[in-house]
Backbone as CSV, one residue per row, in Angstrom:
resi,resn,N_x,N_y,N_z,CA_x,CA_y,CA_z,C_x,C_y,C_z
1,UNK,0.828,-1.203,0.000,0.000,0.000,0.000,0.865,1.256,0.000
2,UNK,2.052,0.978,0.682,2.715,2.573,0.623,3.443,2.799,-0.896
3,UNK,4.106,1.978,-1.520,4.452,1.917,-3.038,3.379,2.468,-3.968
4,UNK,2.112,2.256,-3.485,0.750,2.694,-4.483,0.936,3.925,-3.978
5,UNK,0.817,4.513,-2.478,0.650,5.377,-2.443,1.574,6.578,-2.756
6,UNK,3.189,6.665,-2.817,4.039,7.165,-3.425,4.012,7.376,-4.856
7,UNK,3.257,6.350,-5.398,2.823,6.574,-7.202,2.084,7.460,-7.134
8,UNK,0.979,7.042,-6.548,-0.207,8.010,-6.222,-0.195,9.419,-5.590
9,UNK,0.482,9.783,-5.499,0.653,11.171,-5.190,0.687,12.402,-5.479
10,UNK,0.041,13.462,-4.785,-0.355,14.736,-5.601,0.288,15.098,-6.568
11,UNK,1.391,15.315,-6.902,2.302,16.020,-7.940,1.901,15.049,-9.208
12,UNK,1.867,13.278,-8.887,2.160,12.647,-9.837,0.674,12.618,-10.217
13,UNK,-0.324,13.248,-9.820,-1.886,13.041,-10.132,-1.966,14.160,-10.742
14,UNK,-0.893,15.284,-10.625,-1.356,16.453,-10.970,-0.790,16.133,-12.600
15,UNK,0.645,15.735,-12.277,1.136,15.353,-13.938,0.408,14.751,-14.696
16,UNK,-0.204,13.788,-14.151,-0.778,12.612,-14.943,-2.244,13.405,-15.795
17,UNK,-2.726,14.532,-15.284,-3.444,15.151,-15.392,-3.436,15.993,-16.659
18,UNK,-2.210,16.574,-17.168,-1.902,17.222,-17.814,-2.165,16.238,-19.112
19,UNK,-1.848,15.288,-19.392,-1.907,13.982,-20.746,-3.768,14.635,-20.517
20,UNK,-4.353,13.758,-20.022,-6.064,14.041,-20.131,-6.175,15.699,-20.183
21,UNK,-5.783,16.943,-20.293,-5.781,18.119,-20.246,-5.439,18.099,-21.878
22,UNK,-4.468,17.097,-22.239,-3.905,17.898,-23.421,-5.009,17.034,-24.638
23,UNK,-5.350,16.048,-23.960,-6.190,15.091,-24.987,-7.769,16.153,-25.129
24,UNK,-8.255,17.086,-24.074,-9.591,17.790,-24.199,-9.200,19.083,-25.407
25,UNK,-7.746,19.249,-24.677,-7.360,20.559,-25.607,-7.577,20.068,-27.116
26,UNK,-6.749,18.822,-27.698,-7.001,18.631,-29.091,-8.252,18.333,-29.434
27,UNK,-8.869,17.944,-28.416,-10.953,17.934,-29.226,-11.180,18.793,-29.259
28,UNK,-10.644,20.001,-28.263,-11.775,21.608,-28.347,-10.778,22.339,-29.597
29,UNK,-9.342,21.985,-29.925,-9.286,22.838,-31.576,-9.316,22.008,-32.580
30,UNK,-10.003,20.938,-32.375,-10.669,20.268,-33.378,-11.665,20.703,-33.698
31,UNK,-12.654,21.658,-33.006,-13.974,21.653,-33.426,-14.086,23.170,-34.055
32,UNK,-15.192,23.873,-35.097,-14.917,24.945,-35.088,-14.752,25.817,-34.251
33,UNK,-13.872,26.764,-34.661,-13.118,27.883,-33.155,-14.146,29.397,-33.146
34,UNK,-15.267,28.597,-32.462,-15.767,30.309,-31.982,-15.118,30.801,-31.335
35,UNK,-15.934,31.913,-30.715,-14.934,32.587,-29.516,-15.171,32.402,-28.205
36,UNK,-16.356,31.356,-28.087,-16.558,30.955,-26.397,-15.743,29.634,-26.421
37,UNK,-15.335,28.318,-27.827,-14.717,26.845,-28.239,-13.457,27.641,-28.212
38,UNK,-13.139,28.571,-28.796,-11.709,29.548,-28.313,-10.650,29.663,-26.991
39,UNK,-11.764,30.360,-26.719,-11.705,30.309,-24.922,-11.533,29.370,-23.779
40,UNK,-12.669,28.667,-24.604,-12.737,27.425,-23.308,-11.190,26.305,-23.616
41,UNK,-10.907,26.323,-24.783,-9.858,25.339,-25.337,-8.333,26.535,-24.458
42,UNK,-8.762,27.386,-24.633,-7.178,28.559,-24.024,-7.187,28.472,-22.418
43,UNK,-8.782,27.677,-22.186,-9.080,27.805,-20.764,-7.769,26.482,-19.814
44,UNK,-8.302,25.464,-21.242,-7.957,24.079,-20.733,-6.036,24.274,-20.995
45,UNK,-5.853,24.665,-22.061,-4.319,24.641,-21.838,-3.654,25.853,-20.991
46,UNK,-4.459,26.528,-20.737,-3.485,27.687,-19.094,-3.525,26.695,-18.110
47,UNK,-4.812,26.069,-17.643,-4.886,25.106,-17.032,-3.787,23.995,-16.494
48,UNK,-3.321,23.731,-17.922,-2.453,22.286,-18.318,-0.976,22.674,-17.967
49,UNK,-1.103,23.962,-18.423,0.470,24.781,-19.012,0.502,25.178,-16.977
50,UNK,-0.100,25.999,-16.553,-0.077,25.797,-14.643,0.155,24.646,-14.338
51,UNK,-0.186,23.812,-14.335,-0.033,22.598,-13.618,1.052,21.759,-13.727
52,UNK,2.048,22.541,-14.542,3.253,22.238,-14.696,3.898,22.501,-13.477
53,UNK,4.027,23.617,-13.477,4.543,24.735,-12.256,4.002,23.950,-10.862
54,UNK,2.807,23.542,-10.553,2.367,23.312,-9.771,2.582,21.981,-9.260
55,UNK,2.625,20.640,-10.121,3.078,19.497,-9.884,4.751,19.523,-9.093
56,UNK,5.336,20.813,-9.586,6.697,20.778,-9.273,7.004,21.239,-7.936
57,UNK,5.991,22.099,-7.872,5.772,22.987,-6.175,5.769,21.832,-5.174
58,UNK,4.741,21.461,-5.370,4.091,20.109,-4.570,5.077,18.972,-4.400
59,UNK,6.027,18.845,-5.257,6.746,17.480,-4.985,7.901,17.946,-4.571
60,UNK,8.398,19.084,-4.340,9.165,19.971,-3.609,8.915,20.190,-2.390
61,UNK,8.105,20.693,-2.071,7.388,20.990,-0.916,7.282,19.849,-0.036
62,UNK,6.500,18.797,-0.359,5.998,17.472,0.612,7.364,16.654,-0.060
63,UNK,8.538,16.863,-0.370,9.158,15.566,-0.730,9.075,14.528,-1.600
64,UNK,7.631,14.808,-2.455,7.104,13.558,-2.731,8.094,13.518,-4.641
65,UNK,8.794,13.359,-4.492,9.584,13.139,-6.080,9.748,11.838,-6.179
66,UNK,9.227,11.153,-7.229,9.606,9.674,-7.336,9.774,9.580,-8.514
67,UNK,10.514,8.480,-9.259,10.953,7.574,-10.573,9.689,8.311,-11.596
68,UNK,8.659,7.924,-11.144,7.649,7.883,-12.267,7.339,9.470,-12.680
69,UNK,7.262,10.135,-11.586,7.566,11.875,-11.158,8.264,12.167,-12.541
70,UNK,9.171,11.775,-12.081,11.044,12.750,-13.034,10.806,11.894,-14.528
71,UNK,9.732,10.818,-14.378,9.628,10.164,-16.007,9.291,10.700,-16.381
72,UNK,7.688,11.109,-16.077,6.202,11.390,-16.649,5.877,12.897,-16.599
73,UNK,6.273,13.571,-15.886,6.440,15.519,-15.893,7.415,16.085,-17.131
74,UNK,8.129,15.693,-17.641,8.747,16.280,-18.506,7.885,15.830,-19.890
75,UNK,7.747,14.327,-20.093,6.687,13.462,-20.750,5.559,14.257,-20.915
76,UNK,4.567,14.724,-20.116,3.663,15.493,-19.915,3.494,16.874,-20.649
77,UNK,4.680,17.864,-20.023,4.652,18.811,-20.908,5.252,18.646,-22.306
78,UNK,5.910,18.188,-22.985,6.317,17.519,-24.364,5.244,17.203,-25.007
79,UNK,3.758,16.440,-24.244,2.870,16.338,-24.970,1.567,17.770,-24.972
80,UNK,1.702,17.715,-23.736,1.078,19.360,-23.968,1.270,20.564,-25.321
81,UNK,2.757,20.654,-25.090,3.194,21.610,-26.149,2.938,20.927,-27.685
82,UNK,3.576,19.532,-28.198,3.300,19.153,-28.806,1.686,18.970,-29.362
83,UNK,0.947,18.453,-28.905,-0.867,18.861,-29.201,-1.279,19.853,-29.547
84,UNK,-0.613,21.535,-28.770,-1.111,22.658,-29.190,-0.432,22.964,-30.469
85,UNK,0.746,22.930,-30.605,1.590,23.160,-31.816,0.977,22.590,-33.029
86,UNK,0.626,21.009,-33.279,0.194,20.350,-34.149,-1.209,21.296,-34.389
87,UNK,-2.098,21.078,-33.569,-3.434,21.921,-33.297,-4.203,22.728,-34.333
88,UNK,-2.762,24.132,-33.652,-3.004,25.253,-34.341,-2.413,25.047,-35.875
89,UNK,-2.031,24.100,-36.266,-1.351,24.369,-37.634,-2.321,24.434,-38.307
90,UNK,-3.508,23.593,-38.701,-4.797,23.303,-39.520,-5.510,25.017,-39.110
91,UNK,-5.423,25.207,-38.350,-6.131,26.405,-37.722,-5.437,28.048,-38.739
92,UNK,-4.115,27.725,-39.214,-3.445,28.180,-39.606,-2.774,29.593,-38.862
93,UNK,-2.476,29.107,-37.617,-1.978,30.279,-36.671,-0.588,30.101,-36.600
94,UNK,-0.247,28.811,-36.668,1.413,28.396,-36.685,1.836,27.728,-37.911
95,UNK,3.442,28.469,-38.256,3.924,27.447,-39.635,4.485,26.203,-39.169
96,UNK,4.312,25.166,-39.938,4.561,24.248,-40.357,6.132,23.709,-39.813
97,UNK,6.590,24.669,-40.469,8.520,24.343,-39.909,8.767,24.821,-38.517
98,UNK,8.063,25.880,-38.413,8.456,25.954,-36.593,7.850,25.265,-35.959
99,UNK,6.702,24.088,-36.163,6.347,23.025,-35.260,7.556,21.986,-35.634
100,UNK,7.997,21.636,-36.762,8.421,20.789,-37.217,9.792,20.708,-36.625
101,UNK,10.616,22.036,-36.230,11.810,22.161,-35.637,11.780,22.307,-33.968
102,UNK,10.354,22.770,-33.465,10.617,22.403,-31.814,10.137,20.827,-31.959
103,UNK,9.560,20.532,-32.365,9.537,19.093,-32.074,10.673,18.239,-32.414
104,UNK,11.673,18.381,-32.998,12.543,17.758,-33.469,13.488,17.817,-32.471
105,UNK,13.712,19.014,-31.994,14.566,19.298,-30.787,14.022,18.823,-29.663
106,UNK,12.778,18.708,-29.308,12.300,17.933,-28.657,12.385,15.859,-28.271
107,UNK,12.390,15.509,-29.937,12.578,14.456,-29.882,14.920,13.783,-29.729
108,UNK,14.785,14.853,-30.126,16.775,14.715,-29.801,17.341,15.326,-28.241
109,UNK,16.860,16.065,-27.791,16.992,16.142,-26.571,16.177,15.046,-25.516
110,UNK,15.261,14.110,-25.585,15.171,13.350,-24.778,15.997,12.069,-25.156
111,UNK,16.145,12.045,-26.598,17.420,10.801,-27.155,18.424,11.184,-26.114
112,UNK,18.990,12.096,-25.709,20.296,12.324,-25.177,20.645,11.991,-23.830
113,UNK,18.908,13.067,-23.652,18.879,12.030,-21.704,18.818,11.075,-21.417
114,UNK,18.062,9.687,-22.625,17.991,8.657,-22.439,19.323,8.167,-22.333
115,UNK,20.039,8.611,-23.482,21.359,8.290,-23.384,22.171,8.251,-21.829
116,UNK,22.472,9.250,-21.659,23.011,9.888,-20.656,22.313,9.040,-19.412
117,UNK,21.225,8.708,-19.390,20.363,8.015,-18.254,20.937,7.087,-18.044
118,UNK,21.468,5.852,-19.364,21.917,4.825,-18.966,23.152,4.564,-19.287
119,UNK,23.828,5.728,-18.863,24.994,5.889,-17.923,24.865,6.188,-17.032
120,UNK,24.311,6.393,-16.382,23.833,6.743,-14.768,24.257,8.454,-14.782
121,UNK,24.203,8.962,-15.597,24.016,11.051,-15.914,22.600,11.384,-15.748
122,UNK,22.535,12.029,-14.630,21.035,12.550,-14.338,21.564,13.701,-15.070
123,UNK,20.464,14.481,-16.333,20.513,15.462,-16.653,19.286,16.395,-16.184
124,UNK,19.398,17.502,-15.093,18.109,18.271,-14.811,18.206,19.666,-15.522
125,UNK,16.469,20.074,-15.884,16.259,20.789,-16.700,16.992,22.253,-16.547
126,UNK,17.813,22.813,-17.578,18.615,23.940,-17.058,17.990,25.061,-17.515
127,UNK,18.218,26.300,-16.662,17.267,27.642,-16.668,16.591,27.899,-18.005
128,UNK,18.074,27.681,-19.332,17.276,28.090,-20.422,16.525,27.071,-20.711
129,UNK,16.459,25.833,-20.329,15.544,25.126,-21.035,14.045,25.604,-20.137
130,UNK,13.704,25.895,-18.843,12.473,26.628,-18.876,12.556,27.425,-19.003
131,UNK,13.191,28.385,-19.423,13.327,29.890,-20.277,12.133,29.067,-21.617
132,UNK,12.635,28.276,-22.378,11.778,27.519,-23.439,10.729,27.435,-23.305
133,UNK,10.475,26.507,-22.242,8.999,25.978,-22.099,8.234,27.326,-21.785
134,UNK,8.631,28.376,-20.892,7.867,29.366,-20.363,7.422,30.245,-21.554
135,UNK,7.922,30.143,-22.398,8.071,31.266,-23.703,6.835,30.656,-24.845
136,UNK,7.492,29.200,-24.733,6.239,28.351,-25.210,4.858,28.422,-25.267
137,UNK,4.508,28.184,-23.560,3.568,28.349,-23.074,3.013,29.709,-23.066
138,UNK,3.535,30.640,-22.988,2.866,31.958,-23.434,2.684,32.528,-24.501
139,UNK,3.381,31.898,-25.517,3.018,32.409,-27.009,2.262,31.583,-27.903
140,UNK,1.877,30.147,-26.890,0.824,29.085,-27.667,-0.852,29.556,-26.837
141,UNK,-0.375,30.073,-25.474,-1.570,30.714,-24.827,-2.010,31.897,-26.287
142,UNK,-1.143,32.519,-26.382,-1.574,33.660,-27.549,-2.004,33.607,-28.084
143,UNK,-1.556,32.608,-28.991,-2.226,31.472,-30.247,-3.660,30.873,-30.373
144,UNK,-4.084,30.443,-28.832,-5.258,30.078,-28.912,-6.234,30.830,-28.451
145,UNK,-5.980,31.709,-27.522,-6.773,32.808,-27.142,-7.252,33.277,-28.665
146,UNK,-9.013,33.295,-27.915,-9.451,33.552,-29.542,-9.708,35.186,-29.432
147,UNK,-9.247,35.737,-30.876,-8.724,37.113,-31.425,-9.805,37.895,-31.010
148,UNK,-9.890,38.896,-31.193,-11.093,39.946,-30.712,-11.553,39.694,-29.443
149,UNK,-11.343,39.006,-28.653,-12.433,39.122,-27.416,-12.194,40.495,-26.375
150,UNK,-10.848,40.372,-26.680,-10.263,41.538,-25.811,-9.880,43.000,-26.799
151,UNK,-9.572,44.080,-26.628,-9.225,44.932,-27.510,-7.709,44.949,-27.525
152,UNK,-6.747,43.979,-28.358,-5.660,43.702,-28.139,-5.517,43.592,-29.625
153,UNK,-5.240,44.544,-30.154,-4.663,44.183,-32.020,-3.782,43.760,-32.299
154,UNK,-3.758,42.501,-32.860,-2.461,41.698,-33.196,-1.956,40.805,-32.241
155,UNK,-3.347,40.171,-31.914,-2.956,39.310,-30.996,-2.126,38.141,-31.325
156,UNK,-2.363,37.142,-32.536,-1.934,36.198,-32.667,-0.376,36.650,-33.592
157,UNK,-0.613,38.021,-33.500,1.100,38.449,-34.175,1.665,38.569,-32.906
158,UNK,1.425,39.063,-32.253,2.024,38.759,-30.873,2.786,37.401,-29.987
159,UNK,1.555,36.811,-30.368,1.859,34.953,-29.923,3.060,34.695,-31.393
160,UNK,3.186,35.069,-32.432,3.939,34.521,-33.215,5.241,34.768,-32.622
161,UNK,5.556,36.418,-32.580,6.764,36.788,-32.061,7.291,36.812,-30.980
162,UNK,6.581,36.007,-30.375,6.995,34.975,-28.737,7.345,33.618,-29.092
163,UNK,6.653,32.936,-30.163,6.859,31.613,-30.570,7.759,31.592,-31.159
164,UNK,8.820,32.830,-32.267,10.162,32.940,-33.021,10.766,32.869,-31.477
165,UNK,10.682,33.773,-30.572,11.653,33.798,-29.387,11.878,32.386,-28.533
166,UNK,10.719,31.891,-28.822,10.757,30.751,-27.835,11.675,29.535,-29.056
167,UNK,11.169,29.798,-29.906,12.206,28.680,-31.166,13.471,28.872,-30.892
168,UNK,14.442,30.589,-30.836,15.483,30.801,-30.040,15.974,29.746,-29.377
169,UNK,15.167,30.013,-28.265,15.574,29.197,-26.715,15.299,27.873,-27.179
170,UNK,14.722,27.523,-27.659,14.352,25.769,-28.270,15.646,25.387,-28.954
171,UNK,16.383,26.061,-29.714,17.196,25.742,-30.481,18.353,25.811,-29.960
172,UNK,18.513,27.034,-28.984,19.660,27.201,-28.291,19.702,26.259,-26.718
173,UNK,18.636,25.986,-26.270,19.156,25.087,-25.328,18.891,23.618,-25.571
174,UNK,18.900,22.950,-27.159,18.766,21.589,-27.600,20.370,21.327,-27.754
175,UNK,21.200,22.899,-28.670,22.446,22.616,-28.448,23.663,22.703,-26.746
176,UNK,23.097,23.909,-26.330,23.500,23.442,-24.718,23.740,21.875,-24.697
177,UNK,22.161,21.438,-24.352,21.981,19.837,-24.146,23.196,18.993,-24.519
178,UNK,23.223,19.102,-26.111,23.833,18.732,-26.750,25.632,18.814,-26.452
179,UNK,25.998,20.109,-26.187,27.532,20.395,-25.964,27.589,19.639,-24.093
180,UNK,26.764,20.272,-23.127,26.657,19.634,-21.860,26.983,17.942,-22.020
181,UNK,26.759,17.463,-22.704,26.444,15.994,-23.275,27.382,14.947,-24.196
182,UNK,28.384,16.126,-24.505,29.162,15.896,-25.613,30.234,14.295,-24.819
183,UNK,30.499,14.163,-24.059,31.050,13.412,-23.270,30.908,11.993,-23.594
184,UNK,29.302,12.424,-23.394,28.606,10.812,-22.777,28.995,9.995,-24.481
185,UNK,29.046,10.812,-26.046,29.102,10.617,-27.237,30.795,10.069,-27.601
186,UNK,31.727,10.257,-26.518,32.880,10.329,-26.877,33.365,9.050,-26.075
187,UNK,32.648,8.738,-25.231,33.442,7.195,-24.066,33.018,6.144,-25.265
188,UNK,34.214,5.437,-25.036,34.292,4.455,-25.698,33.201,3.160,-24.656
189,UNK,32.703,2.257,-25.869,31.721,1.294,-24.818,32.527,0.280,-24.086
């Protein structure tokens, strides 16, 4: 019972939360985007995109960090961001190649940790890499926030030129990763 209950634990309920957060988000910009299906979809990923922050508080706070924790929270937001990115492309708010290049950096930076993992290299997330995610998350909030509700002109030009900045930091801390890492590529087996 105490093994269940260490799985089971707030942070890791809160993570686990975020996957079912990101699965409502892709039905609500699946459907046509009024401006209340707008909203409510910008509702669910502030939601998702907090509860990042918040899973991390919590397992800080009470101690509670476990295996599945440090798996499934990074896992989590990767799919978050990933869902909205794909999302909005049909929607035509985001190009094509800038989903195509954070995700790529996405999928080579967890190659590396895996790497690095089994060598026994814990790699933890470094400032610029949530410099990334934070930049992310506020310029995909932009993105879906639906246009006009507020008197804010150029809203989704706004979210764009947060999403070039956040590609920046996407690109620049995949190579960090990458140079931090350079090591684990050079030991002979």
């Amino acid at each position: 019972m105490k093994a269940r209950a260490r799985i089971f634990n707030l942070p890791n309920i809160i993570t686990g939360s975020r996957f079912l957060l990101s699965a409502c988000l892709m039905f609500l910009l699946m459907l046509p985007q009024s401006t209340g299906m707008a909203f409510f979809a910008w509702l669910v990923f502030s939601l998702a995109a907090i509860s990042d922050w918040v899973d991390g508080y919590f397992a800080r706070r009470y101690q509670s960090i476990t295996v599945l924790g440090k798996l499934m929270d990074p896992l989590a937001d990767k799919v978050l961001v990933a869902t909205a990115l794909v999302m909005l492309i049909p929607l035509g708010r985001i190009p094509a190649w800038l989903v195509l290049i954070i995700l790529v950096r996405e999928f080579v930076v967890t190659g590396l940790r895996g790497v690095a993992s089994s060598r026994g290299i814990v790699v933890a997330a470094s400032p610029l890499g949530k410099l990334k995610s934070t930049t992310q998350y506020l310029g995909l909030g932009f993105l879906i926030f639906p246009e006009g509700l507020l008197p804010i002109p150029g809203l989704y030009q706004i979210g764009m030129a947060i999403m070039y900045l956040a590609l920046i930091f996407t690109v620049w801390s995949g190579v960090e990763y990458f140079y931090k890492l350079r090591r684990v590529f050079l030991e002979a087996d």
